[in-house]
């Protein structure tokens, strides 16, 4: 009986997540109602409230699940040296290409800033953690430079997804890696 309840619970949560993602393609999270989510999922409100207290909690669970999957995927690789950052960046782009539908929704203006901030943290952890700057740059300046690169990288990813992934993950990794290491002076 317990496994039957677990499957039912998993199914309900899956349907709620799919319904919210569908609605987020058209409306912002702040303009969505529980009623709309329930109608799309074809469940009643009491069932919804048995799982989530509001639409933001449901969105957060989707974001957390995506982030856990991303971290688990990138964590399988042991790219710890700066030279290997290109390979890690390509793995990141491959993951995003595979999950492009949900990724576009989570990076859209229809969600909240949590996912973007968390994505920036992950990008820093896996891509920029071993990036070495000139030793003459103080820690505070380094943090500003790092934030600039990470936020720029997130927006490059967002643009790539919105443009239908017009370049391969390898090409995108190369572009990002080249820009990070050589800046605008290296662009021809």
mmCIF file of N, CA, C and O in Angstrom, residues 15-46 48-49 54-56 58 110:
data_model
loop_
_atom_site.group_PDB
_atom_site.id
_atom_site.type_symbol
_atom_site.label_atom_id
_atom_site.label_comp_id
_atom_site.label_asym_id
_atom_site.label_seq_id
_atom_site.Cartn_x
_atom_site.Cartn_y
_atom_site.Cartn_z
ATOM 1 N N UNK A 15 2.627 15.861 -12.332
ATOM 2 C CA UNK A 15 1.579 16.556 -13.084
ATOM 3 C C UNK A 15 1.521 18.030 -12.695
ATOM 4 O O UNK A 15 1.367 18.899 -13.560
ATOM 5 N N UNK A 16 1.683 18.318 -11.425
ATOM 6 C CA UNK A 16 1.689 19.719 -10.983
ATOM 7 C C UNK A 16 2.874 20.475 -11.575
ATOM 8 O O UNK A 16 2.729 21.606 -12.042
ATOM 9 N N UNK A 17 4.031 19.855 -11.582
ATOM 10 C CA UNK A 17 5.225 20.502 -12.146
ATOM 11 C C UNK A 17 5.055 20.744 -13.639
ATOM 12 O O UNK A 17 5.342 21.840 -14.135
ATOM 13 N N UNK A 18 4.573 19.750 -14.348
ATOM 14 C CA UNK A 18 4.348 19.910 -15.789
ATOM 15 C C UNK A 18 3.329 21.009 -16.063
ATOM 16 O O UNK A 18 3.488 21.791 -17.009
ATOM 17 N N UNK A 19 2.294 21.081 -15.239
ATOM 18 C CA UNK A 19 1.259 22.102 -15.422
ATOM 19 C C UNK A 19 1.818 23.498 -15.182
ATOM 20 O O UNK A 19 1.538 24.424 -15.951
ATOM 21 N N UNK A 20 2.608 23.639 -14.130
ATOM 22 C CA UNK A 20 3.198 24.946 -13.861
ATOM 23 C C UNK A 20 4.137 25.356 -14.986
ATOM 24 O O UNK A 20 4.087 26.500 -15.461
ATOM 25 N N UNK A 21 4.962 24.444 -15.451
ATOM 26 C CA UNK A 21 5.883 24.768 -16.556
ATOM 27 C C UNK A 21 5.116 25.178 -17.810
ATOM 28 O O UNK A 21 5.508 26.117 -18.506
ATOM 29 N N UNK A 22 4.023 24.503 -18.076
ATOM 30 C CA UNK A 22 3.193 24.857 -19.231
ATOM 31 C C UNK A 22 2.639 26.274 -19.075
ATOM 32 O O UNK A 22 2.693 27.082 -20.014
ATOM 33 N N UNK A 23 2.140 26.579 -17.897
ATOM 34 C CA UNK A 23 1.567 27.910 -17.657
ATOM 35 C C UNK A 23 2.636 29.005 -17.671
ATOM 36 O O UNK A 23 2.366 30.135 -18.089
ATOM 37 N N UNK A 24 3.830 28.687 -17.217
ATOM 38 C CA UNK A 24 4.917 29.679 -17.193
ATOM 39 C C UNK A 24 5.386 30.076 -18.586
ATOM 40 O O UNK A 24 6.078 31.076 -18.739
ATOM 41 N N UNK A 25 5.003 29.335 -19.582
ATOM 42 C CA UNK A 25 5.345 29.722 -20.952
ATOM 43 C C UNK A 25 4.545 30.942 -21.386
ATOM 44 O O UNK A 25 4.960 31.664 -22.284
ATOM 45 N N UNK A 26 3.425 31.186 -20.720
ATOM 46 C CA UNK A 26 2.532 32.290 -21.101
ATOM 47 C C UNK A 26 2.411 33.389 -20.047
ATOM 48 O O UNK A 26 2.153 34.533 -20.390
ATOM 49 N N UNK A 27 2.552 33.029 -18.776
ATOM 50 C CA UNK A 27 2.306 33.987 -17.695
ATOM 51 C C UNK A 27 3.431 33.956 -16.675
ATOM 52 O O UNK A 27 4.097 32.941 -16.513
ATOM 53 N N UNK A 28 3.569 35.055 -15.955
ATOM 54 C CA UNK A 28 4.579 35.097 -14.908
ATOM 55 C C UNK A 28 4.060 34.386 -13.661
ATOM 56 O O UNK A 28 2.851 34.286 -13.440
ATOM 57 N N UNK A 29 4.980 33.927 -12.856
ATOM 58 C CA UNK A 29 4.638 33.203 -11.637
ATOM 59 C C UNK A 29 3.766 34.052 -10.722
ATOM 60 O O UNK A 29 2.854 33.543 -10.076
ATOM 61 N N UNK A 30 3.997 35.342 -10.688
ATOM 62 C CA UNK A 30 3.217 36.219 -9.809
ATOM 63 C C UNK A 30 1.781 36.398 -10.282
ATOM 64 O O UNK A 30 0.916 36.789 -9.508
ATOM 65 N N UNK A 31 1.512 36.120 -11.553
ATOM 66 C CA UNK A 31 0.154 36.253 -12.086
ATOM 67 C C UNK A 31 -0.592 34.930 -12.173
ATOM 68 O O UNK A 31 -1.737 34.895 -12.626
ATOM 69 N N UNK A 32 0.048 33.850 -11.767
ATOM 70 C CA UNK A 32 -0.604 32.543 -11.801
ATOM 71 C C UNK A 32 -1.346 32.287 -10.495
ATOM 72 O O UNK A 32 -0.886 32.674 -9.429
ATOM 73 N N UNK A 33 -2.462 31.605 -10.615
ATOM 74 C CA UNK A 33 -3.219 31.230 -9.427
ATOM 75 C C UNK A 33 -3.167 29.720 -9.232
ATOM 76 O O UNK A 33 -2.927 28.966 -10.173
ATOM 77 N N UNK A 34 -3.417 29.324 -8.008
ATOM 78 C CA UNK A 34 -3.482 27.893 -7.700
ATOM 79 C C UNK A 34 -4.616 27.260 -8.498
ATOM 80 O O UNK A 34 -4.488 26.142 -9.001
ATOM 81 N N UNK A 35 -5.691 27.994 -8.662
ATOM 82 C CA UNK A 35 -6.833 27.490 -9.432
ATOM 83 C C UNK A 35 -6.415 27.134 -10.862
ATOM 84 O O UNK A 35 -6.776 26.079 -11.387
ATOM 85 N N UNK A 36 -5.635 28.013 -11.512
ATOM 86 C CA UNK A 36 -5.170 27.745 -12.877
ATOM 87 C C UNK A 36 -4.282 26.500 -12.933
ATOM 88 O O UNK A 36 -4.406 25.682 -13.849
ATOM 89 N N UNK A 37 -3.406 26.384 -11.960
ATOM 90 C CA UNK A 37 -2.512 25.224 -11.923
ATOM 91 C C UNK A 37 -3.331 23.948 -11.748
ATOM 92 O O UNK A 37 -3.107 22.956 -12.452
ATOM 93 N N UNK A 38 -4.284 23.991 -10.841
ATOM 94 C CA UNK A 38 -5.129 22.818 -10.583
ATOM 95 C C UNK A 38 -5.971 22.451 -11.804
ATOM 96 O O UNK A 38 -6.111 21.263 -12.125
ATOM 97 N N UNK A 39 -6.520 23.440 -12.483
ATOM 98 C CA UNK A 39 -7.312 23.165 -13.685
ATOM 99 C C UNK A 39 -6.443 22.526 -14.775
ATOM 100 O O UNK A 39 -6.854 21.586 -15.436
ATOM 101 N N UNK A 40 -5.244 23.047 -14.947
ATOM 102 C CA UNK A 40 -4.334 22.502 -15.956
ATOM 103 C C UNK A 40 -3.919 21.075 -15.591
ATOM 104 O O UNK A 40 -3.826 20.206 -16.457
ATOM 105 N N UNK A 41 -3.689 20.834 -14.304
ATOM 106 C CA UNK A 41 -3.265 19.514 -13.844
ATOM 107 C C UNK A 41 -4.442 18.549 -13.691
ATOM 108 O O UNK A 41 -4.230 17.355 -13.523
ATOM 109 N N UNK A 42 -5.651 19.084 -13.714
ATOM 110 C CA UNK A 42 -6.872 18.298 -13.508
ATOM 111 C C UNK A 42 -6.878 17.624 -12.139
ATOM 112 O O UNK A 42 -7.127 16.431 -12.006
ATOM 113 N N UNK A 43 -6.547 18.439 -11.126
ATOM 114 C CA UNK A 43 -6.633 17.975 -9.739
ATOM 115 C C UNK A 43 -7.370 19.035 -8.926
ATOM 116 O O UNK A 43 -7.532 20.173 -9.376
ATOM 117 N N UNK A 44 -7.809 18.671 -7.737
ATOM 118 C CA UNK A 44 -8.510 19.671 -6.921
ATOM 119 C C UNK A 44 -7.525 20.417 -6.019
ATOM 120 O O UNK A 44 -6.395 19.980 -5.809
ATOM 121 N N UNK A 45 -8.006 21.520 -5.507
ATOM 122 C CA UNK A 45 -7.145 22.394 -4.708
ATOM 123 C C UNK A 45 -6.639 21.730 -3.433
ATOM 124 O O UNK A 45 -5.514 21.945 -3.009
ATOM 125 N N UNK A 46 -7.465 20.932 -2.806
ATOM 126 C CA UNK A 46 -7.022 20.268 -1.572
ATOM 127 C C UNK A 46 -5.856 19.325 -1.850
ATOM 128 O O UNK A 46 -4.938 19.207 -1.031
ATOM 129 N N UNK A 48 -3.657 19.814 -4.242
ATOM 130 C CA UNK A 48 -2.526 20.720 -4.442
ATOM 131 C C UNK A 48 -1.917 21.107 -3.097
ATOM 132 O O UNK A 48 -0.705 21.001 -2.890
ATOM 133 N N UNK A 49 -2.778 21.554 -2.175
ATOM 134 C CA UNK A 49 -2.288 22.029 -0.879
ATOM 135 C C UNK A 49 -1.731 20.912 -0.011
ATOM 136 O O UNK A 49 -1.007 21.174 0.949
ATOM 137 N N UNK A 54 1.967 27.099 -2.042
ATOM 138 C CA UNK A 54 1.675 28.142 -3.029
ATOM 139 C C UNK A 54 2.433 27.850 -4.321
ATOM 140 O O UNK A 54 3.183 26.878 -4.403
ATOM 141 N N UNK A 55 2.252 28.698 -5.322
ATOM 142 C CA UNK A 55 2.894 28.474 -6.621
ATOM 143 C C UNK A 55 4.407 28.659 -6.553
ATOM 144 O O UNK A 55 5.150 28.038 -7.310
ATOM 145 N N UNK A 56 4.872 29.475 -5.620
ATOM 146 C CA UNK A 56 6.315 29.703 -5.498
ATOM 147 C C UNK A 56 7.024 28.467 -4.939
ATOM 148 O O UNK A 56 8.145 28.149 -5.344
ATOM 149 N N UNK A 58 6.033 25.396 -5.404
ATOM 150 C CA UNK A 58 6.053 24.454 -6.522
ATOM 151 C C UNK A 58 7.185 24.811 -7.492
ATOM 152 O O UNK A 58 7.954 23.945 -7.914
ATOM 153 N N UNK A 110 9.331 35.050 -16.628
ATOM 154 C CA UNK A 110 8.111 34.590 -15.975
ATOM 155 C C UNK A 110 8.352 33.886 -14.648
ATOM 156 O O UNK A 110 7.414 33.532 -13.954
#
